[in-house]
Coordinates of C-alpha atoms and ligand atoms in Angstrom, one line a residue:
M1 CA 17.9 17.9 -23.5
K2 CA 13.9 19.1 -23.1
I3 CA 11.2 16.3 -22.9
K4 CA 8.1 17.0 -24.9
N5 CA 6.5 13.3 -24.8
I6 CA 6.5 11.1 -21.7
C7 CA 4.9 7.5 -22.0
C8 CA 4.3 5.7 -18.6
I9 CA 3.5 1.9 -19.2
G10 CA 1.2 0.9 -16.3
A11 CA -2.0 2.9 -15.2
G12 CA -2.2 1.6 -11.5
Y13 CA -1.5 3.2 -8.5
V14 CA 1.6 5.0 -9.1
G15 CA 1.4 5.4 -13.1
G16 CA -2.0 7.2 -12.6
P17 CA -1.5 9.6 -10.1
T18 CA 2.2 10.4 -10.6
M19 CA 1.5 11.2 -14.2
A20 CA -1.5 13.3 -13.4
V21 CA 0.7 15.5 -11.2
I22 CA 3.7 15.8 -14.0
A23 CA 1.0 16.6 -16.4
Q24 CA -0.7 19.3 -14.3
K25 CA 2.9 20.5 -13.5
C26 CA 4.1 20.5 -16.8
P27 CA 1.5 21.8 -19.5
E28 CA 4.1 21.8 -22.1
I29 CA 4.8 18.1 -22.0
N30 CA 2.2 15.4 -23.5
V31 CA 2.0 12.8 -20.7
T32 CA 0.2 9.4 -22.4
V33 CA -0.5 6.6 -19.9
V34 CA -0.7 3.2 -21.4
D35 CA -1.9 -0.1 -20.0
I36 CA -2.8 -3.5 -21.3
N37 CA -5.9 -3.7 -19.4
E38 CA -8.4 -2.2 -21.2
K39 CA -11.1 -2.0 -18.5
R40 CA -8.7 0.2 -16.4
I41 CA -8.0 2.9 -19.1
A42 CA -11.7 2.8 -19.8
A43 CA -12.1 3.7 -16.6
W44 CA -9.3 6.5 -16.5
N45 CA -11.5 7.9 -19.6
D46 CA -14.7 7.9 -18.2
E47 CA -16.6 11.0 -18.7
D48 CA -17.5 11.4 -14.8
V49 CA -14.0 11.8 -13.1
E50 CA -15.4 10.5 -10.3
N51 CA -15.3 6.8 -12.0
I52 CA -11.8 6.9 -12.4
P53 CA -10.1 3.3 -10.9
I54 CA -8.3 4.6 -8.2
Y55 CA -9.6 6.6 -5.4
E56 CA -7.3 9.6 -4.1
P57 CA -8.0 12.5 -2.5
G58 CA -7.7 15.3 -4.8
L59 CA -6.7 12.9 -7.8
S60 CA -10.2 13.3 -9.8
A61 CA -9.6 17.0 -10.0
I62 CA -6.3 17.1 -11.4
V63 CA -7.6 14.5 -14.1
K64 CA -10.0 16.7 -14.8
E65 CA -7.8 19.6 -15.2
A66 CA -5.3 17.8 -17.4
R67 CA -7.1 15.2 -19.4
G68 CA -7.3 15.5 -22.9
R69 CA -5.0 18.8 -22.4
N70 CA -1.6 17.1 -22.2
L71 CA -2.9 13.9 -20.3
F72 CA -3.8 10.9 -22.2
F73 CA -5.0 7.5 -21.1
S74 CA -4.4 4.8 -23.8
T75 CA -4.0 1.0 -24.7
E76 CA -1.9 1.8 -27.7
V77 CA 1.1 0.9 -26.2
D78 CA 3.5 0.9 -29.2
K79 CA 2.4 4.3 -30.3
A80 CA 3.0 6.0 -26.9
I81 CA 6.4 4.2 -26.7
D82 CA 7.6 5.6 -30.5
E83 CA 6.4 9.0 -29.8
A84 CA 8.0 9.7 -26.4
E85 CA 11.6 10.6 -25.5
L86 CA 11.2 9.5 -22.0
I87 CA 9.3 6.3 -20.8
F88 CA 8.6 5.5 -17.2
I89 CA 8.2 1.8 -16.6
S90 CA 5.5 1.7 -13.7
V91 CA 4.3 -1.7 -14.1
N92 CA 3.4 -4.1 -11.1
T93 CA 6.5 -6.2 -9.6
P94 CA 4.8 -8.7 -7.4
T95 CA 6.5 -11.4 -5.3
K96 CA 6.8 -14.7 -7.5
T97 CA 4.4 -17.1 -6.8
Y98 CA 6.1 -20.0 -8.7
G99 CA 9.8 -21.5 -9.5
I100 CA 12.9 -20.1 -7.8
G101 CA 12.6 -17.5 -5.2
K102 CA 8.8 -18.5 -5.2
G103 CA 7.1 -16.5 -2.2
M104 CA 10.2 -14.0 -1.7
A105 CA 11.6 -12.8 -4.9
A106 CA 10.2 -9.9 -6.9
D107 CA 8.6 -11.2 -10.3
L108 CA 10.3 -9.3 -12.9
K109 CA 8.4 -10.6 -16.0
Y110 CA 6.3 -7.8 -16.6
I111 CA 9.4 -5.5 -16.4
E112 CA 11.0 -7.7 -18.7
L113 CA 8.0 -7.6 -21.1
C114 CA 8.1 -4.0 -21.0
A115 CA 11.9 -3.7 -22.2
R116 CA 11.5 -6.1 -25.0
Q117 CA 8.5 -4.0 -26.3
I118 CA 10.5 -0.8 -25.9
A119 CA 13.3 -2.7 -27.7
R120 CA 11.0 -4.0 -30.6
V121 CA 9.2 -0.6 -31.2
A122 CA 11.6 2.1 -30.6
T123 CA 13.2 3.9 -33.4
T124 CA 14.8 6.6 -31.7
D125 CA 16.9 7.2 -28.8
K126 CA 15.0 7.0 -25.5
I127 CA 15.3 7.6 -21.8
I128 CA 13.9 4.6 -19.5
V129 CA 13.0 5.2 -16.1
E130 CA 12.5 2.7 -13.7
K131 CA 9.5 3.7 -11.5
S132 CA 8.6 0.6 -10.4
T133 CA 10.2 -1.1 -7.0
L134 CA 13.0 -3.0 -8.5
P135 CA 15.9 -5.4 -7.0
V136 CA 19.0 -3.7 -6.9
R137 CA 21.2 -4.1 -10.5
T138 CA 18.1 -4.4 -12.2
A139 CA 18.8 -1.5 -14.6
E140 CA 21.7 -3.8 -15.5
A141 CA 19.5 -6.6 -16.9
L142 CA 17.2 -4.0 -18.6
K143 CA 20.3 -2.4 -20.6
N144 CA 21.0 -6.0 -21.5
I145 CA 17.7 -6.7 -23.0
L146 CA 17.4 -3.2 -24.7
D147 CA 20.8 -3.2 -26.0
N148 CA 20.6 -6.7 -27.4
T149 CA 17.0 -6.7 -28.9
G150 CA 16.9 -3.3 -30.0
N151 CA 17.0 -1.7 -33.4
G152 CA 20.3 0.3 -32.8
V153 CA 19.1 3.0 -30.8
N154 CA 20.6 4.6 -27.7
Y155 CA 19.2 3.9 -24.4
Q156 CA 19.7 5.4 -21.1
I157 CA 18.6 3.6 -18.0
L158 CA 17.7 5.8 -14.9
S159 CA 16.2 4.9 -11.4
N160 CA 13.5 7.0 -10.1
P161 CA 11.6 5.0 -7.2
E162 CA 8.5 6.6 -6.0
F163 CA 8.1 7.1 -2.3
L164 CA 4.1 8.2 -2.6
A165 CA 1.8 6.8 0.0
E166 CA -1.7 5.8 -1.0
G167 CA -4.3 7.8 0.5
T168 CA -2.1 10.9 0.6
A169 CA -0.6 10.4 -2.7
I170 CA -1.4 13.8 -4.5
E171 CA 0.0 15.5 -1.1
D172 CA 3.0 13.3 -1.6
L173 CA 3.6 14.2 -5.4
H174 CA 3.1 18.0 -4.9
K175 CA 5.4 18.2 -2.0
P176 CA 7.7 15.3 -2.1
D177 CA 10.0 14.9 0.9
R178 CA 13.1 14.3 -1.9
I179 CA 13.0 13.1 -5.5
L180 CA 15.3 10.5 -6.2
I181 CA 17.1 10.0 -9.6
G182 CA 19.7 7.2 -10.0
G183 CA 21.8 7.0 -13.5
D184 CA 25.1 6.4 -15.2
V185 CA 26.8 9.2 -13.5
D186 CA 30.3 8.3 -15.2
S187 CA 29.2 9.0 -18.7
E188 CA 28.1 12.2 -20.4
E189 CA 25.1 10.7 -21.7
G190 CA 24.0 9.4 -18.5
R191 CA 24.3 12.8 -17.0
K192 CA 22.4 14.4 -19.6
A193 CA 19.5 11.8 -19.4
M194 CA 19.4 12.5 -15.5
Q195 CA 19.3 16.2 -16.0
A196 CA 16.6 15.9 -18.3
L197 CA 14.5 13.9 -15.8
V198 CA 15.5 16.5 -13.0
D199 CA 14.1 19.5 -15.4
V200 CA 10.9 17.6 -15.6
Y201 CA 10.5 17.7 -11.6
A202 CA 12.1 20.7 -11.0
S203 CA 8.8 22.6 -12.7
W204 CA 7.6 22.4 -8.9
V205 CA 10.2 20.7 -6.9
P206 CA 12.9 22.8 -5.3
K207 CA 16.3 21.7 -6.7
E208 CA 18.0 21.2 -3.4
Q209 CA 15.2 18.4 -2.9
I210 CA 16.2 16.5 -6.1
L211 CA 18.9 14.2 -5.4
T212 CA 21.1 12.3 -8.1
T213 CA 22.8 9.4 -7.2
N214 CA 24.4 6.1 -9.0
V215 CA 21.7 3.5 -10.0
W216 CA 22.4 1.0 -7.6
S217 CA 22.1 3.4 -4.6
S218 CA 18.7 4.8 -6.2
E219 CA 17.5 1.4 -6.5
L220 CA 18.6 0.1 -3.1
S221 CA 17.3 3.1 -1.2
K222 CA 13.6 2.2 -2.1
L223 CA 13.6 -1.2 -0.7
T224 CA 15.7 0.5 2.3
A225 CA 12.8 3.1 2.9
N226 CA 10.0 0.6 2.8
A227 CA 12.0 -2.0 5.2
F228 CA 12.8 1.0 7.7
L229 CA 9.2 2.4 7.4
A230 CA 7.7 -1.1 8.3
Q231 CA 10.2 -2.2 11.1
R232 CA 9.0 0.9 13.0
V233 CA 5.6 -0.4 12.7
S234 CA 6.5 -3.8 13.6
S235 CA 8.5 -2.3 16.3
I236 CA 5.7 -0.5 17.8
N237 CA 3.7 -3.5 17.4
A238 CA 6.0 -5.6 19.2
M239 CA 5.8 -3.1 22.2
S240 CA 1.9 -3.1 21.9
E241 CA 1.6 -6.8 23.1
L242 CA 3.9 -6.1 25.9
C243 CA 1.9 -3.3 26.7
E244 CA -1.2 -5.5 27.0
H245 CA 0.4 -7.7 29.6
T246 CA 1.9 -4.7 31.7
G247 CA -0.8 -2.0 31.7
A248 CA 1.4 0.4 29.7
D249 CA -0.6 2.5 26.9
V250 CA 1.2 1.9 23.6
N251 CA -0.1 5.3 22.4
E252 CA 1.7 6.9 25.6
I253 CA 4.9 5.0 24.6
S254 CA 4.7 6.1 21.1
K255 CA 4.2 9.9 22.0
A256 CA 7.0 9.4 24.7
I257 CA 9.4 8.3 22.2
G258 CA 8.3 10.3 19.2
M259 CA 9.3 13.5 21.0
D260 CA 13.0 12.4 20.9
S261 CA 14.0 14.3 18.0
R262 CA 16.4 11.5 17.1
I263 CA 13.5 9.0 16.7
G264 CA 10.6 11.1 15.6
P265 CA 6.9 10.6 15.8
K266 CA 6.0 9.1 12.5
F267 CA 5.2 5.6 11.8
L268 CA 4.8 4.7 15.3
K269 CA 0.9 4.1 15.5
S270 CA 0.3 0.5 16.6
S271 CA -2.1 -1.5 14.4
V272 CA -3.6 -4.7 13.6
G273 CA -0.5 -5.2 11.4
F274 CA 0.7 -3.3 8.1
G275 CA -0.9 -4.1 4.9
G276 CA -0.6 -2.7 1.5
S277 CA 1.0 -3.9 -1.8
C278 CA 4.5 -3.0 -0.9
F279 CA 5.8 -3.5 2.5
Q280 CA 5.6 -7.2 2.7
K281 CA 6.6 -7.6 -1.3
D282 CA 9.8 -5.5 -0.8
I283 CA 11.1 -6.7 2.3
L284 CA 10.7 -10.3 1.1
N285 CA 12.9 -9.3 -1.9
L286 CA 15.4 -7.6 0.2
V287 CA 15.9 -10.8 2.2
Y288 CA 15.8 -12.9 -1.0
I289 CA 18.6 -10.6 -2.0
A290 CA 20.7 -10.7 1.0
K291 CA 20.4 -14.6 1.0
S292 CA 21.2 -14.6 -2.5
Y293 CA 24.6 -13.1 -1.5
G294 CA 25.2 -15.4 1.3
L295 CA 24.2 -12.5 3.8
N296 CA 21.9 -14.7 6.3
E297 CA 22.3 -12.4 9.0
V298 CA 20.9 -9.6 7.4
A299 CA 18.1 -11.5 5.8
D300 CA 17.1 -12.9 9.1
Y301 CA 16.9 -9.6 10.9
W302 CA 14.8 -8.1 8.0
E303 CA 12.7 -11.4 8.0
Q304 CA 11.7 -10.6 11.5
V305 CA 9.8 -7.5 10.2
I306 CA 7.4 -9.8 8.6
I307 CA 7.2 -12.5 11.0
M308 CA 6.0 -9.9 13.7
N309 CA 3.6 -8.4 11.5
D310 CA 1.9 -11.7 10.7
H311 CA 2.0 -12.6 14.4
Q312 CA 0.1 -9.2 14.9
K313 CA -2.7 -10.0 12.4
R314 CA -3.0 -13.5 14.1
R315 CA -3.1 -12.4 17.7
F316 CA -5.6 -9.6 16.8
A317 CA -8.1 -12.8 15.6
A318 CA -7.1 -15.1 18.4
N319 CA -7.9 -12.2 21.1
I320 CA -11.3 -12.1 19.6
V321 CA -12.1 -15.9 19.9
K322 CA -10.6 -16.0 23.3
T323 CA -12.8 -12.7 24.7
L324 CA -15.7 -14.2 23.0
Y325 CA -15.8 -17.2 25.3
N326 CA -13.4 -19.4 23.4
T327 CA -15.8 -19.5 20.6
V328 CA -16.9 -17.6 17.4
S329 CA -18.8 -20.6 15.8
G330 CA -21.8 -18.9 14.2
K331 CA -21.3 -15.6 15.9
K332 CA -21.7 -12.3 13.9
I333 CA -18.5 -10.2 13.8
A334 CA -18.7 -6.9 12.2
F335 CA -15.8 -5.5 10.2
L336 CA -15.5 -1.8 10.2
G337 CA -13.0 -1.5 7.4
W338 CA -11.6 -3.7 4.8
A339 CA -8.9 -1.0 3.1
F340 CA -5.5 -1.3 4.3
K341 CA -5.4 2.1 5.6
K342 CA -7.9 4.7 5.3
D343 CA -8.6 7.2 2.1
T344 CA -7.9 4.4 -0.3
N345 CA -9.8 1.8 -2.1
D346 CA -6.8 -0.3 -2.4
T347 CA -7.2 -3.7 -0.4
R348 CA -3.7 -5.6 -1.4
E349 CA -2.6 -7.5 1.7
A350 CA -5.0 -5.4 4.0
A351 CA -4.9 -7.0 7.6
A352 CA -8.7 -7.3 7.3
I353 CA -8.0 -10.2 4.7
Y354 CA -6.1 -12.3 7.2
V355 CA -8.0 -11.9 10.3
A356 CA -11.3 -12.5 8.2
D357 CA -9.6 -15.7 7.2
H358 CA -8.4 -16.5 10.9
L359 CA -12.0 -16.1 12.0
L360 CA -13.5 -18.2 9.2
N361 CA -11.4 -21.0 10.1
E362 CA -13.3 -20.8 13.8
Q363 CA -16.6 -20.6 11.6
A364 CA -17.6 -17.0 12.3
D365 CA -20.0 -14.9 10.5
I366 CA -18.8 -11.7 9.1
V367 CA -20.3 -8.8 7.9
V368 CA -18.1 -6.2 6.3
Y369 CA -18.6 -2.2 5.8
D370 CA -15.6 -0.3 4.1
P371 CA -16.8 3.3 2.8
K372 CA -14.9 2.8 -0.6
V373 CA -14.4 -0.8 -0.9
K374 CA -16.8 -2.8 -3.3
A375 CA -18.1 -6.4 -2.2
E376 CA -16.9 -8.0 -5.3
Q377 CA -13.5 -7.0 -4.2
I378 CA -14.0 -8.5 -0.6
Y379 CA -15.1 -11.9 -2.1
A380 CA -12.2 -11.8 -4.6
D381 CA -9.8 -11.2 -1.6
L382 CA -10.9 -13.9 0.4
E383 CA -11.0 -16.3 -2.5
A384 CA -7.7 -15.6 -3.4
L385 CA -6.6 -17.1 -0.5
E386 CA -7.9 -20.4 -1.3
T387 CA -8.5 -21.5 2.3
H388 CA -12.1 -21.6 2.0
S389 CA -14.4 -22.5 -0.7
S390 CA -16.1 -19.9 -2.7
D391 CA -19.5 -21.3 -1.2
E392 CA -18.6 -21.1 2.4
I393 CA -17.1 -17.4 2.1
H394 CA -20.7 -16.3 0.4
R395 CA -22.5 -18.0 3.0
R396 CA -20.4 -16.8 5.8
V397 CA -19.4 -13.0 4.7
K398 CA -21.9 -10.3 4.3
V399 CA -21.0 -6.9 2.7
V400 CA -23.3 -4.1 3.6
N401 CA -23.6 -0.4 3.1
T402 CA -23.4 1.3 6.3
A403 CA -21.5 0.8 9.8
Q404 CA -24.9 0.5 11.8
E405 CA -26.3 -2.2 9.7
A406 CA -23.0 -4.2 9.9
C407 CA -23.3 -4.1 13.6
K408 CA -26.6 -4.9 13.9
D409 CA -27.3 -8.0 16.1
A410 CA -23.3 -8.3 16.0
H411 CA -21.8 -10.0 19.0
A412 CA -18.7 -8.0 18.3
V413 CA -17.4 -5.2 16.2
A414 CA -13.6 -4.9 15.1
V415 CA -12.2 -1.8 13.6
L416 CA -10.0 -3.1 10.9
T417 CA -9.4 0.3 8.9
E418 CA -8.9 3.7 10.7
W419 CA -11.6 5.6 8.4
D420 CA -12.6 8.9 10.0
E421 CA -16.4 8.0 10.0
F422 CA -15.9 5.2 12.4
K423 CA -14.9 7.9 14.9
G424 CA -18.0 9.7 14.8
L425 CA -20.6 6.6 14.9
D426 CA -23.3 7.0 17.2
W427 CA -21.8 4.3 19.2
K428 CA -24.7 4.4 21.7
A429 CA -27.1 3.5 18.8
V430 CA -24.9 0.8 17.5
Y431 CA -24.8 -0.7 21.4
D432 CA -28.4 -0.7 21.4
D433 CA -28.3 -2.8 18.3
M434 CA -26.0 -5.1 19.3
L435 CA -25.8 -8.6 21.4
K436 CA -24.9 -8.2 25.1
P437 CA -22.2 -7.9 26.4
A438 CA -21.3 -5.8 23.2
F439 CA -17.4 -6.2 22.5
V440 CA -15.4 -3.8 20.6
F441 CA -11.9 -4.8 19.3
D442 CA -9.9 -1.8 17.9
G443 CA -7.2 -2.8 15.8
R444 CA -6.4 1.0 15.0
N445 CA -6.5 2.7 18.0
I446 CA -8.7 5.2 17.0
L447 CA -12.0 5.1 19.2
D448 CA -12.8 7.1 22.3
I449 CA -12.4 4.0 24.8
Q450 CA -13.6 5.7 27.8
K451 CA -16.7 6.8 26.3
L452 CA -17.2 3.3 24.7
S453 CA -16.7 1.6 28.0
Q454 CA -19.1 4.2 29.6
I455 CA -21.8 3.2 26.9
G456 CA -21.2 -0.2 28.5
F457 CA -19.1 -1.9 25.5
V458 CA -16.5 -4.1 26.5
T459 CA -13.2 -2.9 24.9
S460 CA -10.4 -4.3 23.5
V461 CA -7.6 -2.1 21.9
I462 CA -4.2 -3.0 20.6
G463 CA -1.5 -2.3 22.8
Q464 CA -4.0 -1.3 26.1
A465 CA -5.4 -3.4 28.8
V466 CA -9.1 -4.7 28.3
K467 CA -11.3 -2.2 29.4
S468 CA -15.3 -2.6 30.5
K469 CA -17.0 -0.1 33.1
K470 CA -15.5 -2.4 35.9
T471 CA -12.0 -1.9 35.0
M472 CA -12.0 1.5 33.7
K473 CA -10.3 3.1 36.6
E474 CA -7.9 0.4 37.4
P475 CA -7.0 -1.3 34.2
S476 CA -6.6 -5.0 34.7
M477 CA -4.0 -6.9 33.0
A478 CA -4.7 -8.8 29.7
N479 CA -3.1 -12.3 29.6
Ligands
NAD501 P1 -0.7 -1.6 -10.2 O1 -0.9 -3.4 -10.2 O2 -1.6 -0.8 -9.6 O3 -0.1 -1.2 -11.8 C1 0.4 -1.8 -12.3 C2 -0.3 -1.8 -13.9 O4 0.6 -2.0 -14.9 C3 -1.5 -2.6 -14.2 O5 -2.7 -1.9 -14.6 C4 -1.0 -3.5 -15.2 O6 -2.2 -3.9 -16.0 C5 -0.1 -2.8 -16.1 N1 0.9 -3.3 -16.7 C6 1.7 -4.7 -16.4 N2 2.3 -5.1 -17.5 C7 2.2 -4.1 -18.4 C8 2.7 -4.0 -19.8 N3 3.4 -5.0 -20.3 N4 2.2 -3.1 -20.3 C9 1.2 -2.3 -20.2 N5 0.9 -2.4 -18.9 C10 1.0 -3.4 -18.1 O7 0.6 -1.5 -9.2 P2 1.3 0.0 -8.7 O8 0.6 -0.1 -7.3 O9 1.0 1.0 -9.4 O10 2.9 -0.4 -8.5 C11 3.6 -0.3 -9.4 C12 5.2 -0.4 -9.1 O11 5.1 0.7 -8.2 C13 5.4 -1.5 -8.2 O12 6.8 -1.8 -8.4 C14 5.5 -1.0 -6.8 O13 6.2 -1.7 -5.8 C15 5.8 0.3 -6.8 N6 5.4 1.4 -6.0 C16 3.8 1.2 -5.6 C17 3.4 2.1 -4.7 C18 2.0 2.4 -4.2 O14 1.8 3.1 -3.4 N7 1.0 1.2 -4.9 C19 4.4 3.1 -4.0 C20 5.5 3.2 -4.8 C21 5.9 2.4 -5.5
UGA502 C1 4.4 2.9 1.5 C2 5.1 3.9 1.9 O1 5.0 4.8 3.2 C3 5.6 4.9 0.5 O2 6.7 5.7 1.0 C4 6.1 3.9 -0.3 O3 6.1 4.6 -1.4 C5 4.9 2.9 -0.7 O4 4.8 1.9 0.7 C6 5.1 1.8 -1.7 O5 6.4 1.7 -2.0 O6 4.2 1.2 -2.2 P1 1.6 2.9 1.5 O7 1.6 1.3 1.4 O8 1.0 3.1 0.5 O9 3.0 3.5 1.5 O10 1.0 3.4 3.1 P2 1.7 3.4 4.6 O11 1.0 4.9 4.9 O12 3.0 3.4 4.4 O13 1.3 2.2 5.2 C7 1.5 1.3 5.0 C8 0.8 0.3 6.1 O14 1.0 0.4 7.7 C9 -0.6 0.2 6.5 O15 -1.4 -0.7 6.5 C10 -0.8 1.2 7.6 O16 -2.2 1.5 7.9 C11 0.3 0.7 8.3 N1 1.0 1.8 9.4 C12 1.5 2.9 8.8 C13 0.7 1.6 10.6 O17 0.2 0.7 11.1 N2 1.2 2.3 11.5 C14 1.8 3.5 11.3 O18 2.2 4.3 12.3 C15 2.1 3.5 9.9

């Protein structure tokens, strides 16, 4: 079976970049990305490709190349469904905020709505691909809805989880470590559908990197991969706290253990805590699934990854308060970075949000600079927590356009995102503009601490003992 028309429901961080790359690499396939969010689709269609709604290095060039040729963004969901032989479902699957499983389970209402819409509209056989991250056995529910509410057409359900990371999405899509496709391996129709999707990816991905499995393994592999990655970050963050008490340096530890080929060097960067739309959501979902099978030890094991991550964010804020003589009330704290990692404008679950919230509890004034995040997003993130009134947030939090401006007259600077430009700041000029003693809290381990200490800063870095000019030679133990 040769695929000629693809529809992708959901024009978000996954749907947009993934379909752009498929369109780029498969010019013979028409790819239509649809969404109910009219504003988002309008932005994808903006004449100036720099205004597309998602910032990812390399993405705008691909959109420029393929848009209008074989890549289309539209709000006409029914039409795109009807025309396609293969439909990716790439809608959001957030943590449930109500009812059974509140705060833990994935909310599958958007997925179910897609299934019902496909069933209502489709008049020809379709391959339905789960691109969203879903609990294991969701394919069964999808199949049930499609078969029971459809027009008698045949559906094959595949699982094809996405492993891209934001900030490197295009690189990850161009050279994926693997493509995973799960399907009904026991039936002829299932194998044919899987082969059709394999053929799409084979246009640019070496065949040996395209893995086919049964559908449940594929669904659960995605949750497992995210859990393992997040667990590494929480593990190194747990060690970072021990480092601060013992004079060991967490960077040196990461290097030392990362050179063990069994451990490997990636995802060992200690930080103020992992953020992003998926790690927490997917682990909570995994914990919920384990609990629902009565596997309490499995659930507790993975829950600890989240507990450690919350602790890391909280203790970063608490350290700022403690270091600034136990009060930040009315003091100005400059935040460098708001996004959950560099090279993205995504702020979902960003550590900065929670650190800011803890500091607002202490009545701090916060001035934020992030090269890609807009002020309205920063205010919306804080308002969504519902812990402080909108008035208080607007009174206490300011958003500015340069790092230097953020740091002016500040008592302390906190690095929340590892944007490259923060490394190259004129730190002497920053120091001159700040109140003294001038404190820097590096939540990302990116600054040249020796240099900063020489300038006169008192520096506090995740996973290292506090340094100032006096303590540089012999690091004193943090307590
Ligand atoms: P997103 O919120 O950026 O995008 C989802 C889009 O789906 C939204 O624009 C929304 O309007 C649209 N949508 C929802 N219901 C719809 C419907 N019925 N019809 C049409 N459009 C609809 O989400 P995302 O970050 O792209 O994530 C999507 C899925 O991919 C999630 O399951 C997530 O866990 C998974 N995932 C995300 C990433 C990532 O880096 N963000 C990576 C891998 C996997
Ligand atoms: C992550 C996974 O890396 C992707 O494979 C997966 O597809 C995606 O989740 C998803 O399912 O959404 P993403 O969240 O975009 O990707 O970004 P990561 O690079 O994984 O970073 C996640 C968080 O961990 C960031 O806040 C980052 O700063 C932090 N992190 C990462 C560390 O603190 N230390 C590290 O060593 C690595």
